Short mmCIF file of N, CA, C and O in Angstrom, two decimals:
data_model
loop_
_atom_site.label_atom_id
_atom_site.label_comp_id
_atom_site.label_asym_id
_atom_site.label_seq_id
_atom_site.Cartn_x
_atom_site.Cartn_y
_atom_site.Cartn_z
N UNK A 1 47.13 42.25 141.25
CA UNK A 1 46.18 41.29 140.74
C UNK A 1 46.51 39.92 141.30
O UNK A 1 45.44 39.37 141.58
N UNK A 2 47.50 39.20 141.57
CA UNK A 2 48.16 38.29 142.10
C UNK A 2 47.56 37.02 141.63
O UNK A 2 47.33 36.31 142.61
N UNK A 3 47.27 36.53 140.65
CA UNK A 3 46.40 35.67 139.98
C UNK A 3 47.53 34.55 139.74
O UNK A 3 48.68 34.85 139.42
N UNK A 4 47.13 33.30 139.92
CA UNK A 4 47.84 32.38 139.39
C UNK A 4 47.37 32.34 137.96
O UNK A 4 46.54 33.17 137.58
N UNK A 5 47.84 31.41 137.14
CA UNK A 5 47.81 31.62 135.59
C UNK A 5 46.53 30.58 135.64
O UNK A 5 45.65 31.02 134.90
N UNK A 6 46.11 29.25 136.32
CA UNK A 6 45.18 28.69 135.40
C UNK A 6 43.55 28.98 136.53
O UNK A 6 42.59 28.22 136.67
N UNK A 7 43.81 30.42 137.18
CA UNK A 7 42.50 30.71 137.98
C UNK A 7 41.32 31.82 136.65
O UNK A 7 41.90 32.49 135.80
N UNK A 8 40.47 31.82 136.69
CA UNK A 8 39.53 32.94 136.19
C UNK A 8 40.05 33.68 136.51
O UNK A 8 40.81 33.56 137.47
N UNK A 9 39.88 34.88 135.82
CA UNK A 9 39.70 36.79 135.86
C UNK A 9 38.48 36.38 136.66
O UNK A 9 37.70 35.45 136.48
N UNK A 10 38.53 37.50 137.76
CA UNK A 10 36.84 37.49 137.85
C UNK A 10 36.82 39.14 137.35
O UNK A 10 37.85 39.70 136.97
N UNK A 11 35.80 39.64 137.40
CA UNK A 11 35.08 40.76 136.65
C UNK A 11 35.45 41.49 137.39
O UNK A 11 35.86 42.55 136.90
N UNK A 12 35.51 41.32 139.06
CA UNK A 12 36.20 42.23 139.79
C UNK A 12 37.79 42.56 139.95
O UNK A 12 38.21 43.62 140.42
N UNK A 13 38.64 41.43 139.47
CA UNK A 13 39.62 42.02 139.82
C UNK A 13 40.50 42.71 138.19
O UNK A 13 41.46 43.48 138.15
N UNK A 14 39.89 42.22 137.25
CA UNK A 14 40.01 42.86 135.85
C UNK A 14 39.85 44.53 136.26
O UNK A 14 40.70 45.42 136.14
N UNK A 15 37.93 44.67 136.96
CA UNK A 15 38.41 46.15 136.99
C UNK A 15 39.18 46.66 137.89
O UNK A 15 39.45 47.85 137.72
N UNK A 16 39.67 46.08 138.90
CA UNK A 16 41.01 46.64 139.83
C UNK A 16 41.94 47.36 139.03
O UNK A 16 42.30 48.54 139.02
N UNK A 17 42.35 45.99 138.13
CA UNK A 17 43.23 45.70 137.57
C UNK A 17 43.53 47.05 136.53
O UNK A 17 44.52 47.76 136.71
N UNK A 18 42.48 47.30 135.35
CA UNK A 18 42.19 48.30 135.03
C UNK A 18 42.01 49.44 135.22
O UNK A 18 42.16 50.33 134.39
N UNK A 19 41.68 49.55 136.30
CA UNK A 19 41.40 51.14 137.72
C UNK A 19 42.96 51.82 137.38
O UNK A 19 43.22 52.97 137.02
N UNK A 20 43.84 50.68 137.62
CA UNK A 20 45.27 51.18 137.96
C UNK A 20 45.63 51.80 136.36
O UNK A 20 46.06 52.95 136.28
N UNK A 21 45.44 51.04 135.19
CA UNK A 21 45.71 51.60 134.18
C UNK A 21 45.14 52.70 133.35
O UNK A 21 45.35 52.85 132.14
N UNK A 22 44.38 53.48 134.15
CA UNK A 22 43.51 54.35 133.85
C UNK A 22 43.96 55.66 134.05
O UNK A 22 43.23 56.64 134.20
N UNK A 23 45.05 55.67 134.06
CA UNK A 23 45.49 57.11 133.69
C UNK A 23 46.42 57.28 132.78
O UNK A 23 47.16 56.30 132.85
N UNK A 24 46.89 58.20 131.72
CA UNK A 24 47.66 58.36 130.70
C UNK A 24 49.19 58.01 131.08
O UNK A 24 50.05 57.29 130.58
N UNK A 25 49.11 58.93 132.30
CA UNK A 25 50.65 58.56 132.52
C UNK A 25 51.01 56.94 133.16
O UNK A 25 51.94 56.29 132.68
N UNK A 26 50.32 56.52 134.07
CA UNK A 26 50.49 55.62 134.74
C UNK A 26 50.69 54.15 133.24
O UNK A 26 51.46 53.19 133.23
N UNK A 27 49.84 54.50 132.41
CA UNK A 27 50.17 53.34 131.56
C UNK A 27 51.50 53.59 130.36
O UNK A 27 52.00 52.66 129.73
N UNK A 28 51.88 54.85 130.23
CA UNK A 28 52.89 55.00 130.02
C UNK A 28 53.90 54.61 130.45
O UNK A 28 54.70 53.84 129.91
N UNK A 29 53.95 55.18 131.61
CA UNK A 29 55.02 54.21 132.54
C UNK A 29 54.88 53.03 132.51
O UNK A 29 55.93 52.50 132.16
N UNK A 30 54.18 52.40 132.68
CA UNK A 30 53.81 50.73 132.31
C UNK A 30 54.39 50.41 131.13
O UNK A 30 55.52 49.91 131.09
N UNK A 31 53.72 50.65 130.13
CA UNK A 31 54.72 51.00 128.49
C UNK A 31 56.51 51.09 128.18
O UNK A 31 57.12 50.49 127.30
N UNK A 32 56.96 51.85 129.00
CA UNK A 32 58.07 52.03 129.38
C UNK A 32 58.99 51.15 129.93
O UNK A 32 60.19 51.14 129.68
N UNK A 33 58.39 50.42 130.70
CA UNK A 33 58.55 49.30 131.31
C UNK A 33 59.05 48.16 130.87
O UNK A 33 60.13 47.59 131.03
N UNK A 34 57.71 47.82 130.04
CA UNK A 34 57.59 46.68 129.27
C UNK A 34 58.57 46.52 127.99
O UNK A 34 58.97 45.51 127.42
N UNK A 35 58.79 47.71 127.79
CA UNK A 35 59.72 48.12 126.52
C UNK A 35 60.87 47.68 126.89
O UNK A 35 61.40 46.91 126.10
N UNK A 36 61.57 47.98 128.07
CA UNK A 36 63.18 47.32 129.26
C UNK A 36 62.86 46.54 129.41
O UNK A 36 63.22 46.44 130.59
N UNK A 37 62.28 45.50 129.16
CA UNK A 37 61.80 43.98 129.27
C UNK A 37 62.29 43.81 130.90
O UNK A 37 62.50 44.69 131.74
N UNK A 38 62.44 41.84 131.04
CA UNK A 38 62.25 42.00 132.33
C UNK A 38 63.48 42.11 133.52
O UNK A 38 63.53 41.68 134.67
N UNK A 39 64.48 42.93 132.65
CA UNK A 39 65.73 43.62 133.50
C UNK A 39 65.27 44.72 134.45
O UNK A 39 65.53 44.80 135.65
N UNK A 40 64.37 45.76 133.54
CA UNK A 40 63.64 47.05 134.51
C UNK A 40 64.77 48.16 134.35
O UNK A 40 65.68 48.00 133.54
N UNK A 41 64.69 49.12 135.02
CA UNK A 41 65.09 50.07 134.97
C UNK A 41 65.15 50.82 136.34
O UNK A 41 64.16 50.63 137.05
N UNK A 42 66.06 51.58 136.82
CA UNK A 42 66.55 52.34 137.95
C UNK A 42 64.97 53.32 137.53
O UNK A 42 64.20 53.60 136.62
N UNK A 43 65.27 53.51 138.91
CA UNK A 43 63.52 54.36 139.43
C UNK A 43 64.39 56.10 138.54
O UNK A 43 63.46 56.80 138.14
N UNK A 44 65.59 56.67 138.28
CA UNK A 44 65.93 57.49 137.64
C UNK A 44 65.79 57.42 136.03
O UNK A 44 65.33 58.35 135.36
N UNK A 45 66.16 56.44 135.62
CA UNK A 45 66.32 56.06 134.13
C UNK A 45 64.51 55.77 133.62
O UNK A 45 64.09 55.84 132.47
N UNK A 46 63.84 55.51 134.63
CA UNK A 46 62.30 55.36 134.26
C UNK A 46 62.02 56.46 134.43
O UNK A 46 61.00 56.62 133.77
N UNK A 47 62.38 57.78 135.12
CA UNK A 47 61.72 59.05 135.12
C UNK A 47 61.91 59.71 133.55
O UNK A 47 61.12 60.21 132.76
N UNK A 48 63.52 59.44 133.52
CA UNK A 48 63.83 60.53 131.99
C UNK A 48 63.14 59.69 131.00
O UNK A 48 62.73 60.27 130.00
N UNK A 49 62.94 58.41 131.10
CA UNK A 49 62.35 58.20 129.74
C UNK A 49 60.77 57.95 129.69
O UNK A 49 60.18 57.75 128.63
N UNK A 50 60.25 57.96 130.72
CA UNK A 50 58.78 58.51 130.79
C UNK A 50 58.02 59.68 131.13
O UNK A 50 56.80 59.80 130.95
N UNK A 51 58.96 60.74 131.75
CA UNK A 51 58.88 62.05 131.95
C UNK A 51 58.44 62.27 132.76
O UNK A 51 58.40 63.46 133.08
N UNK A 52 57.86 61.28 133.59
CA UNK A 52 57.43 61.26 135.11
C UNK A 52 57.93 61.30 136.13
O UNK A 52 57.66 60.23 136.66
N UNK A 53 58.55 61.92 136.82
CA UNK A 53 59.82 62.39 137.91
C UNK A 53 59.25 62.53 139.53
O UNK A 53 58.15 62.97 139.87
N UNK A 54 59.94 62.19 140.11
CA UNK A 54 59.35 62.34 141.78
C UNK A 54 58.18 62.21 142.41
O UNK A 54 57.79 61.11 142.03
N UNK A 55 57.59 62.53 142.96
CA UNK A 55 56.62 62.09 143.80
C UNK A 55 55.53 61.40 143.08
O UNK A 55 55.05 60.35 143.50
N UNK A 56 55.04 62.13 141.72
CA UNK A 56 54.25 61.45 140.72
C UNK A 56 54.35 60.09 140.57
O UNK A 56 53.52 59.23 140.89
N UNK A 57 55.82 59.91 139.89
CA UNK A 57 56.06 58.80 139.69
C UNK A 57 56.18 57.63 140.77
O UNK A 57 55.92 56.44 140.56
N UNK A 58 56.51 58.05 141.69
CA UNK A 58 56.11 57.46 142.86
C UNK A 58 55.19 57.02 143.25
O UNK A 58 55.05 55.85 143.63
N UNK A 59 54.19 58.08 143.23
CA UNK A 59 53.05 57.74 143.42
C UNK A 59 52.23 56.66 142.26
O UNK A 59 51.42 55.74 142.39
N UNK A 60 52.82 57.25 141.23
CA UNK A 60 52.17 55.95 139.94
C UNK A 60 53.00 54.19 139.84
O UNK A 60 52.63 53.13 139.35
N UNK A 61 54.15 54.58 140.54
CA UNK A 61 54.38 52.92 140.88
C UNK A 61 54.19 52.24 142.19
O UNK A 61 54.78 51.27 142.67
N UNK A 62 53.06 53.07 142.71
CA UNK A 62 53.11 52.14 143.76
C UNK A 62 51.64 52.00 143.71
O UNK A 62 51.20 51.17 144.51
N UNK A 63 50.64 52.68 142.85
CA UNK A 63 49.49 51.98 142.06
C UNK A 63 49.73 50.72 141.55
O UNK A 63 49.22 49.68 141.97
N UNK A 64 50.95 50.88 140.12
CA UNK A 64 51.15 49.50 139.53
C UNK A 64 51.18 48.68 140.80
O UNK A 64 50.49 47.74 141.19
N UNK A 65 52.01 49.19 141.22
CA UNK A 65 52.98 47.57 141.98
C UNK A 65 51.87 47.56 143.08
O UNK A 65 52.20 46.67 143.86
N UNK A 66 50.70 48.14 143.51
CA UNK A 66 49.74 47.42 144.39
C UNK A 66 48.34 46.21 143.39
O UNK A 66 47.50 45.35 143.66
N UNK A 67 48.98 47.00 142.07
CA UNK A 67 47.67 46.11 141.21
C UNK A 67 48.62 44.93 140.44
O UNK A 67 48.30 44.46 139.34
N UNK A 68 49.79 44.53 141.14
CA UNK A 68 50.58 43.68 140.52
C UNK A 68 51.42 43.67 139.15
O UNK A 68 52.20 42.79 138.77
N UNK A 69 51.06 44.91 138.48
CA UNK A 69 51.43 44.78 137.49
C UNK A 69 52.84 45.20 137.52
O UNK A 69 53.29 44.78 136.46
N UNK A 70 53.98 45.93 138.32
CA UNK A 70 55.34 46.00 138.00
C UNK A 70 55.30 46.01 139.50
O UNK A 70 54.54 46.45 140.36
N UNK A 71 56.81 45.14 139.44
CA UNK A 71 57.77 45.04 140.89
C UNK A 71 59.00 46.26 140.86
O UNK A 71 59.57 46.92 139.99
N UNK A 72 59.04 46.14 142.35
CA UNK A 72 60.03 47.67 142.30
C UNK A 72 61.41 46.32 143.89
O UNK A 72 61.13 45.78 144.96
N UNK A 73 62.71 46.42 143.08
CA UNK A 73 63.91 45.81 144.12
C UNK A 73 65.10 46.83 144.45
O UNK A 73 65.73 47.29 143.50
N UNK A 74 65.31 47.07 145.29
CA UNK A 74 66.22 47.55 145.88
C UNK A 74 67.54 46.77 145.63
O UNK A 74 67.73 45.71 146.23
N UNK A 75 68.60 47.36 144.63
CA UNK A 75 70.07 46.85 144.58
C UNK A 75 70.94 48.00 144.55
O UNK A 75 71.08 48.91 143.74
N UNK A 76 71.69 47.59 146.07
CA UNK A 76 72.48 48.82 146.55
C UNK A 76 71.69 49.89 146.65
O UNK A 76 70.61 50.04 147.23
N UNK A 77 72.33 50.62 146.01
CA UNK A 77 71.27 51.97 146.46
C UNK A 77 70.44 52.45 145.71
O UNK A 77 69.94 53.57 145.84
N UNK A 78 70.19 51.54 144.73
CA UNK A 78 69.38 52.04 143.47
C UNK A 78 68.24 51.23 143.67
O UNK A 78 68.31 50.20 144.33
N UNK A 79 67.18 51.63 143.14
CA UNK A 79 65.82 51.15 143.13
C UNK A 79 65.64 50.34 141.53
O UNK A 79 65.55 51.04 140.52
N UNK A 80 65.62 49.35 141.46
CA UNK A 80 65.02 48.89 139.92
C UNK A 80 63.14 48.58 139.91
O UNK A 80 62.38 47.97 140.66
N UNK A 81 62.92 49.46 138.50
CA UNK A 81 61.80 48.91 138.35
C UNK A 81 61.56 48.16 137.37
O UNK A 81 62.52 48.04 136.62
N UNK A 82 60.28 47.37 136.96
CA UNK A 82 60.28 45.92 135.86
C UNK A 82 59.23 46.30 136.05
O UNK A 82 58.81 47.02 136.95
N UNK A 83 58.42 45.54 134.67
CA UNK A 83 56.92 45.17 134.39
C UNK A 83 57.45 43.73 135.06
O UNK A 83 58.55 43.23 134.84
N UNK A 84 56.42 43.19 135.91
CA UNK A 84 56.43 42.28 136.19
C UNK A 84 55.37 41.20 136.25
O UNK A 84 55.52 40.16 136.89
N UNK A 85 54.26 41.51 135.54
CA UNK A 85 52.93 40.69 135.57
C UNK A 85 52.86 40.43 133.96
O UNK A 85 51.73 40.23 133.52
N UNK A 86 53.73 40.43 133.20
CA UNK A 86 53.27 39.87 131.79
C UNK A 86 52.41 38.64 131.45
O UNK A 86 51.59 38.76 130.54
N UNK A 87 52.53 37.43 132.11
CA UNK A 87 50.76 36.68 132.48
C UNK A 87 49.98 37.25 132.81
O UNK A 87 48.99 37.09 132.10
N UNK A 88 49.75 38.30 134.04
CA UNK A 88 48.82 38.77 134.11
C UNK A 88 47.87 40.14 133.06
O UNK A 88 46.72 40.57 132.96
N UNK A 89 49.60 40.48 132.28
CA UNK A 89 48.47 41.58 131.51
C UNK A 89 47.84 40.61 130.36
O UNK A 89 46.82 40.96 129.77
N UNK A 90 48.70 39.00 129.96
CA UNK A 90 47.67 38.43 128.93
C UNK A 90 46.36 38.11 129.52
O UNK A 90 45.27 38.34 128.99
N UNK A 91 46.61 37.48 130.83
CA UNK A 91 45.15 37.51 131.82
C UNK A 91 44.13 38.49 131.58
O UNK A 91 42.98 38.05 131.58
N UNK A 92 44.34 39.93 131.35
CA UNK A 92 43.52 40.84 130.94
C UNK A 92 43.33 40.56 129.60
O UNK A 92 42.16 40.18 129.52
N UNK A 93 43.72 40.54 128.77
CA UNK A 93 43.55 40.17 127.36
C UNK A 93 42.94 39.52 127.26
O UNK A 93 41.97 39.95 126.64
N UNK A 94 42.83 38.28 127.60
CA UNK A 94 42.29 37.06 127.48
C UNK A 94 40.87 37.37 128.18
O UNK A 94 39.87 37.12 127.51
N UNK A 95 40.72 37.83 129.33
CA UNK A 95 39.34 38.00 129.97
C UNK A 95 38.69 38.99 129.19
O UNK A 95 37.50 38.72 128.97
N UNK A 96 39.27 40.44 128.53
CA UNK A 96 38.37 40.62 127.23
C UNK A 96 37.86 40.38 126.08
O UNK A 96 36.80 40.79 125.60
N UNK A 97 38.81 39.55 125.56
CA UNK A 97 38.30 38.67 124.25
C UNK A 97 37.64 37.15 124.26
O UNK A 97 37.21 36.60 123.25
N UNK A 98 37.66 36.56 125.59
CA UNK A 98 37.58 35.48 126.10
C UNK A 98 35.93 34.78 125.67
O UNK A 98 35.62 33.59 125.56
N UNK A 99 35.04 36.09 125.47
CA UNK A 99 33.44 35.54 125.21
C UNK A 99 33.12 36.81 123.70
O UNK A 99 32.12 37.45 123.39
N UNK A 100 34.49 36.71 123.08
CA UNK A 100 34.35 37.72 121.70
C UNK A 100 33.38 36.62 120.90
O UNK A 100 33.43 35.40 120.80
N UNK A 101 32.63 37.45 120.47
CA UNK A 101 31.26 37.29 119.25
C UNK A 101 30.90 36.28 119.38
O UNK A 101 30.73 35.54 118.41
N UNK A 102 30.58 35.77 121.06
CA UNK A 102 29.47 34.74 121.83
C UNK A 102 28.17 34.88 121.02
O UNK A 102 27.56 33.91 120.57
N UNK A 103 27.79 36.22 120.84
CA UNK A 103 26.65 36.46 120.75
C UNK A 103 26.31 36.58 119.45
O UNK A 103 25.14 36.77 119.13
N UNK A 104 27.56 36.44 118.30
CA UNK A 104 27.24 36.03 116.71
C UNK A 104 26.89 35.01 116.53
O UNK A 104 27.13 33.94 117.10
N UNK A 105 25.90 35.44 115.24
CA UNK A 105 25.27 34.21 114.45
C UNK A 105 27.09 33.15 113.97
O UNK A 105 27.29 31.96 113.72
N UNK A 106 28.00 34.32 114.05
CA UNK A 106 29.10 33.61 112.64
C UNK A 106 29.82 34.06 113.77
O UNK A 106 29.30 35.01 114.37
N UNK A 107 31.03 33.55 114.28
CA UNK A 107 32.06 33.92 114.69
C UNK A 107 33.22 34.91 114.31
O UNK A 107 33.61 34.35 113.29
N UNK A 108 34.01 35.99 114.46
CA UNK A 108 34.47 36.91 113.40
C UNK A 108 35.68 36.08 113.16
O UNK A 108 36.03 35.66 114.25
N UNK A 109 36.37 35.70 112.33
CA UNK A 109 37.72 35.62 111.83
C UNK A 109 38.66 35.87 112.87
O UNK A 109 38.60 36.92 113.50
N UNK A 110 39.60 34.93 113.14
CA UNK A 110 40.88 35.68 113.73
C UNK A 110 40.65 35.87 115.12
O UNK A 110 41.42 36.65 115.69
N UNK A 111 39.31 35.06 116.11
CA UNK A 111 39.23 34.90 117.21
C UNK A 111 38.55 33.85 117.67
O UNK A 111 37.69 33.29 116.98
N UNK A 112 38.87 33.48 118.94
CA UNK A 112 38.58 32.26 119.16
C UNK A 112 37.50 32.64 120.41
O UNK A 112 37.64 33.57 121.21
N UNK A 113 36.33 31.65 120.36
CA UNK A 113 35.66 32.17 121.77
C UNK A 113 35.58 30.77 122.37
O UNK A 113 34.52 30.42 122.90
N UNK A 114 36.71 29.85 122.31
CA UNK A 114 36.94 28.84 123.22
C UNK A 114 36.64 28.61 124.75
O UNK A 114 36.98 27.55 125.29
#
């Protein structure tokens, strides 16, 4: 997604953005992630605790990490992975609730359509 923090979502890259989180496992792993805050986890220690192992998982972080949402670093010989777009997943947040109950007479409680 590569968004600086004070640019728009545009509509297109939200659904990029979303494309990538559109599979069960892939946001799991994301989940997983986010849970190891932003230390991350060896590309092994993210398999056993998301159950996603080898090529899969492979293949599902290099979705994230093309839609920005987790970085993958090489230390020594181990691979660490991190959620690494936590602005950007409020960026998603924010671009869905961003025009919440525009279209009410009354605004709902508990959101802002600033």
């Amino acid at each position: 997604m590569n968004m600086k923090h004070d640019d728009c979502l545009t509509l297109a890259q939200a659904a990029s953005t979303f494309s990538a989180l559109g599979s069960e496992q892939r946001l799991h792993v994301l989940r997983v992630l986010v849970r190891a805050g932003p230390s991350g986890l060896t590309i092994g220690e993210l398999g056993r605790r998301s159950g996603v192992t080898g090529s899969t998982l492979t293949h599902h972080m290099k979705l994230l990490s093309a839609a920005g949402l987790v970085r993958q670093e090489r230390q020594g010989r181990s691979i660490i992975c991190a959620a690494a777009a936590y602005e950007e997943m409020q960026g998603l947040v924010d671009f869905l609730l961003s025009e919440c109950c525009a279209d009410c007479a009354a605004p709902q409680q508990g959101y802002d359509n600033d």
